[in-house]
Tab-separated table of C-alpha atoms and ligand atoms in Angstrom:
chain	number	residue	atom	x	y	z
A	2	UNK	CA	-20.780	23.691	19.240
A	3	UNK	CA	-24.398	25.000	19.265
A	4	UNK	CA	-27.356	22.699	17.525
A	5	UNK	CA	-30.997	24.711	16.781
A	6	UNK	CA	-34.172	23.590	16.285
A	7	UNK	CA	-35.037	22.731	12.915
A	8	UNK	CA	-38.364	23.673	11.053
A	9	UNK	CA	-40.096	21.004	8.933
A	10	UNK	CA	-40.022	20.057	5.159
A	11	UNK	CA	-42.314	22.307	3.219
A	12	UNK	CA	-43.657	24.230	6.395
A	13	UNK	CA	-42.263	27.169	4.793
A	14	UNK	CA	-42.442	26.595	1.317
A	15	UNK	CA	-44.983	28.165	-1.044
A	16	UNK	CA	-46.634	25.688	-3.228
A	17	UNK	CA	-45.080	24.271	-5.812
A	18	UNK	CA	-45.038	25.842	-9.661
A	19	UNK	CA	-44.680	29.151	-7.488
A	20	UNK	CA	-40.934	28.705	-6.679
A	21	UNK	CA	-38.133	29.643	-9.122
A	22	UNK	CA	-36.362	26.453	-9.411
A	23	UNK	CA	-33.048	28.002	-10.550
A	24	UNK	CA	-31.120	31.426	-9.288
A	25	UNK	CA	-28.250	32.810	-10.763
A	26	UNK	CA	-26.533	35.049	-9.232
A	27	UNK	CA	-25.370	38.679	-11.238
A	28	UNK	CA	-21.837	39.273	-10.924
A	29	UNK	CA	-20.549	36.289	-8.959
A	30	UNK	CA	-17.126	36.235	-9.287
A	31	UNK	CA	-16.588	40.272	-8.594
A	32	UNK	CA	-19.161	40.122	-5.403
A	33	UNK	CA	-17.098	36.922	-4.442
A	34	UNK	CA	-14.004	38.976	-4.250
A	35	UNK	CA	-15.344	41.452	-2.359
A	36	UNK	CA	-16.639	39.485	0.515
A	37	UNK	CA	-13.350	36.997	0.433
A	38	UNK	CA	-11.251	40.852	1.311
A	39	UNK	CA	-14.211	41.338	3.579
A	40	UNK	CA	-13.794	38.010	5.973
A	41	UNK	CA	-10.193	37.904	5.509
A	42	UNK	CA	-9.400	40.997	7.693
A	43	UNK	CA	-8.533	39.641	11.314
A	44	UNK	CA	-9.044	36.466	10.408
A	45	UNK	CA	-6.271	33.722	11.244
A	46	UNK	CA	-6.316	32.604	7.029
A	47	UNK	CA	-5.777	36.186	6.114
A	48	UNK	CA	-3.022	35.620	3.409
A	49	UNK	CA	-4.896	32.781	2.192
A	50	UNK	CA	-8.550	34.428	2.170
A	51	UNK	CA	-6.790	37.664	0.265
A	52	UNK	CA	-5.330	35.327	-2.409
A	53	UNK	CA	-8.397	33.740	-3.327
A	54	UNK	CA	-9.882	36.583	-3.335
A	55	UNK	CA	-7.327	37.967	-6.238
A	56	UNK	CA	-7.809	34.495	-7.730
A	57	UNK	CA	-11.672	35.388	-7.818
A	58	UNK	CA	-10.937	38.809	-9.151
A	59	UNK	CA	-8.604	37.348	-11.941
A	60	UNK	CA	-12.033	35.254	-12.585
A	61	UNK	CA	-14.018	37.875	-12.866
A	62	UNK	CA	-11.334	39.661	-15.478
A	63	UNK	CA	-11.480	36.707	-17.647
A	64	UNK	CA	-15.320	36.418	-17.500
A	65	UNK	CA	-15.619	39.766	-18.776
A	66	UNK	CA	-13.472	39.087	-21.908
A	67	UNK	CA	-15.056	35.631	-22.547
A	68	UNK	CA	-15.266	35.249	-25.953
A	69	UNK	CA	-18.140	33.257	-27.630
A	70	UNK	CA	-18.465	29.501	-27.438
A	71	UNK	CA	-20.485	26.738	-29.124
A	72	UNK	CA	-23.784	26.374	-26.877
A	73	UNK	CA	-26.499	23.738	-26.689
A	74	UNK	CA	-29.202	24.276	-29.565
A	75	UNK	CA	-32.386	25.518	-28.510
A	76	UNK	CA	-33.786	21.862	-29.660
A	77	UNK	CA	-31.362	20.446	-27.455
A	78	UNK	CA	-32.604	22.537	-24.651
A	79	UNK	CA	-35.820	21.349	-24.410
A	80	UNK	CA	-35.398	17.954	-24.593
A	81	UNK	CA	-32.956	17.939	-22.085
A	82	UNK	CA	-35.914	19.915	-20.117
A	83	UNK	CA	-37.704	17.441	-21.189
A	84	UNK	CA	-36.160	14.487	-20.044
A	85	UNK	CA	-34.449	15.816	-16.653
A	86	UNK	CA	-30.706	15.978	-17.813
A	87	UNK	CA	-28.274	18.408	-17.733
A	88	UNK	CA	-27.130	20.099	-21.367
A	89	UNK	CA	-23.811	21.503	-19.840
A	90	UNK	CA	-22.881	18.287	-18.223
A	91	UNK	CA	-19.503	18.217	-17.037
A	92	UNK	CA	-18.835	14.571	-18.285
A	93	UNK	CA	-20.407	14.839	-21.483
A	94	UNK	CA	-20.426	18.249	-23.159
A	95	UNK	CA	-17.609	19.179	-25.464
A	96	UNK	CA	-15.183	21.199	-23.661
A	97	UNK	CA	-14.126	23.915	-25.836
A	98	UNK	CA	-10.182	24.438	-25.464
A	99	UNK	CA	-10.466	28.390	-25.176
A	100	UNK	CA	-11.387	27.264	-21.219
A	101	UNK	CA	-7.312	27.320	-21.361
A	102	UNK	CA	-7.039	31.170	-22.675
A	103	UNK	CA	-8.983	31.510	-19.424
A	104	UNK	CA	-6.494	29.767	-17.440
A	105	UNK	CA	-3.568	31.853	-19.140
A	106	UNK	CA	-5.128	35.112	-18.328
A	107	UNK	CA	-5.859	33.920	-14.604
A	108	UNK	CA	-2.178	33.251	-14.488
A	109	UNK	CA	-0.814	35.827	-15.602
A	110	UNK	CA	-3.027	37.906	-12.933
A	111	UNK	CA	-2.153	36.228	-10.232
A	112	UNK	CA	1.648	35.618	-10.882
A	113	UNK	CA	2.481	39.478	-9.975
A	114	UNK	CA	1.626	39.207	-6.240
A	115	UNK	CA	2.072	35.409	-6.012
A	116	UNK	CA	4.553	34.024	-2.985
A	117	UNK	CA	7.877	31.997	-4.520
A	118	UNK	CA	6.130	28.907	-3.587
A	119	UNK	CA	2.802	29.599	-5.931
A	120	UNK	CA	5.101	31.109	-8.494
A	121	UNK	CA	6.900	27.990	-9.068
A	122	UNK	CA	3.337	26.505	-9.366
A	123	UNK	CA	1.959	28.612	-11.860
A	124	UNK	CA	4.805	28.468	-13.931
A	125	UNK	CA	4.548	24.430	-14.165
A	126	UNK	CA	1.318	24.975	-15.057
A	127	UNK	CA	1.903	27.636	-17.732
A	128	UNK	CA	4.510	25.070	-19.097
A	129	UNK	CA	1.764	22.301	-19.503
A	130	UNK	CA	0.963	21.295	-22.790
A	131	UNK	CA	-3.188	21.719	-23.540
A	132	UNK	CA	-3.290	17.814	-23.722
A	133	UNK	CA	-2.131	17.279	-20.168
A	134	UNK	CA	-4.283	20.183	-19.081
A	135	UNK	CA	-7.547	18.613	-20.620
A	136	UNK	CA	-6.432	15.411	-18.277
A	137	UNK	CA	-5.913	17.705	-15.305
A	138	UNK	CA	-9.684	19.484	-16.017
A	139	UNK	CA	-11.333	16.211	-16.340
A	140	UNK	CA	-9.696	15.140	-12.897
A	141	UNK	CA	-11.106	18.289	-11.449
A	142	UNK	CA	-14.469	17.685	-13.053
A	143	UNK	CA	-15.401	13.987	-12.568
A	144	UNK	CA	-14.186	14.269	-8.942
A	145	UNK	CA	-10.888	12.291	-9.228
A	146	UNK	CA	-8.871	14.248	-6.805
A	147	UNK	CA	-6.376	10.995	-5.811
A	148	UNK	CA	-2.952	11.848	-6.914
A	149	UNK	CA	-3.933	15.450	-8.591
A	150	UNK	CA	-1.351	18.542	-8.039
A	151	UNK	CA	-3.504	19.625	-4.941
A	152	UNK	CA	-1.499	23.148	-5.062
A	153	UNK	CA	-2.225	23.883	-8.547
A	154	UNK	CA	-5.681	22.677	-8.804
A	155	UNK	CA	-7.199	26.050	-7.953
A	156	UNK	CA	-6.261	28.026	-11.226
A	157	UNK	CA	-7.600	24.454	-13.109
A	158	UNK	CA	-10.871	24.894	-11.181
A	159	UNK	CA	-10.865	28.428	-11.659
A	160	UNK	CA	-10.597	28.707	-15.256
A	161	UNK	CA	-13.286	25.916	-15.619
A	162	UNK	CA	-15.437	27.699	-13.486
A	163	UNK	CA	-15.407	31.227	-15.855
A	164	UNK	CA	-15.772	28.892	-19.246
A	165	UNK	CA	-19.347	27.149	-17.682
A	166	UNK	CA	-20.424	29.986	-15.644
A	167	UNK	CA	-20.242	32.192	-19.010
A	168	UNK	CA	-22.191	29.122	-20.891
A	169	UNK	CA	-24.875	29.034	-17.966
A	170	UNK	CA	-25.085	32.977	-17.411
A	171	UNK	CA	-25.540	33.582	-21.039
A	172	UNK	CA	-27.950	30.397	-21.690
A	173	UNK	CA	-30.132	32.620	-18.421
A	174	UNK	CA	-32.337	30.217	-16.077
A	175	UNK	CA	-35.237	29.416	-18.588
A	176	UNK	CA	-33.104	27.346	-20.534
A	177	UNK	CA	-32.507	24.574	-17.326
A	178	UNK	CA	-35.153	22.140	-15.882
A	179	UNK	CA	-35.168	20.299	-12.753
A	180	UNK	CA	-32.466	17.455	-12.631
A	181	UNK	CA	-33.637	13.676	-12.246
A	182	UNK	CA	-31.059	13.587	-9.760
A	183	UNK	CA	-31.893	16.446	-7.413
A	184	UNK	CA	-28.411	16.409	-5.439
A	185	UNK	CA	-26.598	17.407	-9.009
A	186	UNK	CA	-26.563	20.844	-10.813
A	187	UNK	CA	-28.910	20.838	-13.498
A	188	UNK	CA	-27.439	22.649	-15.167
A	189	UNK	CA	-23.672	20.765	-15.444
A	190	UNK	CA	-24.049	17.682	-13.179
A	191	UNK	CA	-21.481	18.896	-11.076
A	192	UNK	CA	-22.087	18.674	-7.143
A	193	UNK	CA	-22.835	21.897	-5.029
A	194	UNK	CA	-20.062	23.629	-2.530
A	195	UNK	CA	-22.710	24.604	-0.202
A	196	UNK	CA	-26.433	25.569	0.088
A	197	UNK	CA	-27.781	28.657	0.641
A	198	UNK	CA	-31.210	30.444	2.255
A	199	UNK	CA	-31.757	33.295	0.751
A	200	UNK	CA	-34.028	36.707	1.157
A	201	UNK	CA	-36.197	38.760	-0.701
A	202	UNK	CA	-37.951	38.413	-3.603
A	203	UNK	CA	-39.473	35.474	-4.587
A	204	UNK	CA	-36.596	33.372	-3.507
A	205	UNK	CA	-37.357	34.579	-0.122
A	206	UNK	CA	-36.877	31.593	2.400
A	207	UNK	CA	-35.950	29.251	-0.067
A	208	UNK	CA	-33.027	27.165	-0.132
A	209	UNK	CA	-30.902	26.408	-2.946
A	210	UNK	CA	-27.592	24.061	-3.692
A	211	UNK	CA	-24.652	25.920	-5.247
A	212	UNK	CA	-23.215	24.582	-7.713
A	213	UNK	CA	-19.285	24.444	-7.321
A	214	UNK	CA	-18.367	24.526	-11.205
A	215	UNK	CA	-21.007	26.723	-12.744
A	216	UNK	CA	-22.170	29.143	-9.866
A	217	UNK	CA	-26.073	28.324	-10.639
A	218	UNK	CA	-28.392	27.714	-7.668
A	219	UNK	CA	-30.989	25.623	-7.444
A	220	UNK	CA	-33.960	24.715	-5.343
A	221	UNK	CA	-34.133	21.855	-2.400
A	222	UNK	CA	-36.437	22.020	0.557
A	223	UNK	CA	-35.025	22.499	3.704
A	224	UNK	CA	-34.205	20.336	6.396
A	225	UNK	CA	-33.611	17.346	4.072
A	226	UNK	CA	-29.952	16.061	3.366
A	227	UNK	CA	-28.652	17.073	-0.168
A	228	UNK	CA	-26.866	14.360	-0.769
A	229	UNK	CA	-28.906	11.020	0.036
A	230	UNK	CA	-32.557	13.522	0.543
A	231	UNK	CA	-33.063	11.993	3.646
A	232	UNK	CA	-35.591	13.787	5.757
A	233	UNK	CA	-34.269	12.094	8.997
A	234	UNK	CA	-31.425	12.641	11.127
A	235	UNK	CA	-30.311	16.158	10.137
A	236	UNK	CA	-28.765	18.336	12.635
A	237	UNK	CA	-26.853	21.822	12.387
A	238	UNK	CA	-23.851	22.245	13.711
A	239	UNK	CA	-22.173	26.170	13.922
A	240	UNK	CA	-18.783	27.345	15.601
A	241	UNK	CA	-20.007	28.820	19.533
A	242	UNK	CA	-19.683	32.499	19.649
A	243	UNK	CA	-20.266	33.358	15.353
A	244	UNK	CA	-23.465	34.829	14.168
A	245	UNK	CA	-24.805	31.596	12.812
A	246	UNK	CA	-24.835	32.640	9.628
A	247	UNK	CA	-22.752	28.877	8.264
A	248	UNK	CA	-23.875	26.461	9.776
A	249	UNK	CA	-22.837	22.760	8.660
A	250	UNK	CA	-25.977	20.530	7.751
A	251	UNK	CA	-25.077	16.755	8.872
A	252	UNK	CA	-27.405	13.647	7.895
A	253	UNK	CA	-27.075	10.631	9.877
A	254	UNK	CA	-28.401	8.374	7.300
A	255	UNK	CA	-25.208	8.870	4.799
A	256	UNK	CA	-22.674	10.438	7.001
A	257	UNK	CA	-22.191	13.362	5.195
A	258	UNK	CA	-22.554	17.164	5.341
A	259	UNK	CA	-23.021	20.580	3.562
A	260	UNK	CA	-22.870	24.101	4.923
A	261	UNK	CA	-26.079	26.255	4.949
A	262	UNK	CA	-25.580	29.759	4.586
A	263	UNK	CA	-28.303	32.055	5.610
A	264	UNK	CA	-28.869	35.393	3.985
A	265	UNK	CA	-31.488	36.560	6.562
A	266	UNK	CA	-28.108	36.541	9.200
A	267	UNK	CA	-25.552	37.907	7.286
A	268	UNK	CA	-26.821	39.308	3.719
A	269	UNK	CA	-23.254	39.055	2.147
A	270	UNK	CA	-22.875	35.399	2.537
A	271	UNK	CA	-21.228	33.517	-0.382
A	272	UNK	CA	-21.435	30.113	-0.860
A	273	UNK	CA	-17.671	29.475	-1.697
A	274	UNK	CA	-16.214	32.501	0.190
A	275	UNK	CA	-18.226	31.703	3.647
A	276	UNK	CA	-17.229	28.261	2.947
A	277	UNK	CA	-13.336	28.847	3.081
A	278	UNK	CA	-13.404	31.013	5.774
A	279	UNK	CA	-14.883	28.069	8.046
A	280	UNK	CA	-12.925	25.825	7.736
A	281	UNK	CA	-13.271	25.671	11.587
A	282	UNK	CA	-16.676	24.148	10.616
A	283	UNK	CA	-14.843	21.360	8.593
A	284	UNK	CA	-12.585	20.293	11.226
A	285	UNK	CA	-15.283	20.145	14.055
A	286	UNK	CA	-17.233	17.718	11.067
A	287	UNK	CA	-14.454	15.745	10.253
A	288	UNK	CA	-14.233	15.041	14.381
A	289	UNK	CA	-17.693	13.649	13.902
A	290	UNK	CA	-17.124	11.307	11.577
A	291	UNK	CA	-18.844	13.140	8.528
A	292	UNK	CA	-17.202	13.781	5.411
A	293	UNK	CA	-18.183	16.184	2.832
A	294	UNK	CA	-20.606	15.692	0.258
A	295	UNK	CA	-19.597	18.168	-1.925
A	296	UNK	CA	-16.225	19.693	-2.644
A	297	UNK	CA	-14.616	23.818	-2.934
A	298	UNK	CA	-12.869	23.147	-5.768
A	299	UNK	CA	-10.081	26.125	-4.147
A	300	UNK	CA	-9.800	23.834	-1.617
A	301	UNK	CA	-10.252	20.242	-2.239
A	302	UNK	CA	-9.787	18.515	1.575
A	303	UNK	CA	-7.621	15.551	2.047
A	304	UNK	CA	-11.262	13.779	3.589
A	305	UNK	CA	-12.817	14.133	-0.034
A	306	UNK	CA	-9.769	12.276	-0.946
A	307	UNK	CA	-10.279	9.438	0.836
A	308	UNK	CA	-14.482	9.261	-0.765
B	198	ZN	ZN1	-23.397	23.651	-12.429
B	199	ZN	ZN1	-27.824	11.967	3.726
């Protein structure tokens, strides 16, 4: 375990009005793939690394055949600008059932390599009625993980994730304002799966949360805890002997943590790939006594259970 020194709030930051509040990344889900079959060779979760990244892929599939969907009006835009709140929230907006076409197609990608195990999962999910799956998204969504169907969560969260990342990526950042509450997406009130520092362009330097339903990125400062915005007590924490690129970001105030990926280490860094290929990085955490503050939704951890 390796701790580094830490640079200030806002010592780096150009002034404020200069910094794009929101990033979204191009192509997320087939870039995603690509670096999930990049860390999975040699690594001890190969088989597991390589089927998420075919789950991504089957994302990225359905993405590109995403039909059109109700969005918010352009009046309802800016007021929620207006007034700091989300217009995609997860709890409130009116989930539009086609989310499940999503799911189908996802399935019946995944189902031709899938072991006997994850076969038998996907077809109990394919034999779900739409009712019971709208209970199983809003589970996923509103973080109540205690009792769910941990092994077929996944393809839930999966599909979910195409049906708001197409309402976000088509909306484009200048439809989103800041949140009130900083540690939630602003775009869909979800939490993020990790933060990220990224380089070049204006973003240079900057760190953003990543949302873990709708892929959008937005701004925090650095060296302040995400989830209570504590500027004391925050230490990094990486796994001895790795570039340093994920690092977990631990506040002592709340108890918590988030990983911090840095772009200017490893350029390919993805903030839910580089996330399940450290899981190292959660156990060490969870030996501390910190819990995470935000969940992978491929991966929900029995500690996120117990929040
Ligand atoms: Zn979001
Ligand atoms: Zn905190």
């Amino acid at each position: 375990m390796t701790t580094t020194p830490v640079i200030q709030p806002g010592q780096i930051e150009p002034p404020a009005g200069e910094i794009p509040f929101i990033y979204q990344p191009d192509s997320v889900f087939r870039d995603r793939a690509m670096r999930l079959r990049q860390l999975a060779a040699g690594h001890v979760m190969k088989d597991f690394l390589l089927f998420m990244a075919q789950l991504t892929e089957a994302q990225h599939a359905a993405l590109t055949v995403f039909p059109r969907v109700p969005l918010p009006s352009a009046a309802e835009l800016t007021l929620c600008r207006e007034h700091g709140m989300p217009p995609l929230s997860v709890q409130s907006w009116p989930r539009d059932p086609v989310w499940q076409e999503a799911l189908r197609q996802i399935i019946a990608h995944v189902m031709q390599t899938a072991t006997v195990e994850t076969r038998k999962i996907l077809l109990h999910l394919q034999q779900m009625d739409s009712a019971a799956l709208e209970t199983f998204a809003t589970d996923i969504l509103t973080g109540q993980f205690d009792g769910m169907d941990l092994g077929a969560a996944p393809f839930v969260a999966a599909a979910l994730q195409v049906y708001w990342t197409y309402m976000a990526s088509t909306l484009g950042a200048q439809a989103f304002a800041a949140n009130d509450i900083s540690n939630l997406c602003p775009v869909c009130a979800s939490p993020p799966v990790s933060s990220i520092v990224r380089i070049g362009g204006r973003e240079n330097g900057l760190r953003y949360l990543c949302c873990s339903v709708c892929n959008t990125q937005w701004h925090m400062v650095r060296v302040k805890c995400s989830n209570c915005e504590s500027t004391k007590g925050i230490s990094y924490y990486a796994i001895e002997g790795t570039s340093g690129a994920v690092k977990a970001e631990t506040c002592d105030e709340c108890g918590t943590y988030l990983k911090i990926m840095h772009m200017d280490k490893d350029p390919q860094v993805d903030p839910v790939a580089d996330d399940l290929a450290t899981l190292a990085l959660d156990l060490m955490m969870d030996e501390n006594g910190k819990n995470r503050s935000g969940p992978n939704l491929f991966l929900i951890s029995p500690s996120e259970l117990a929040v």
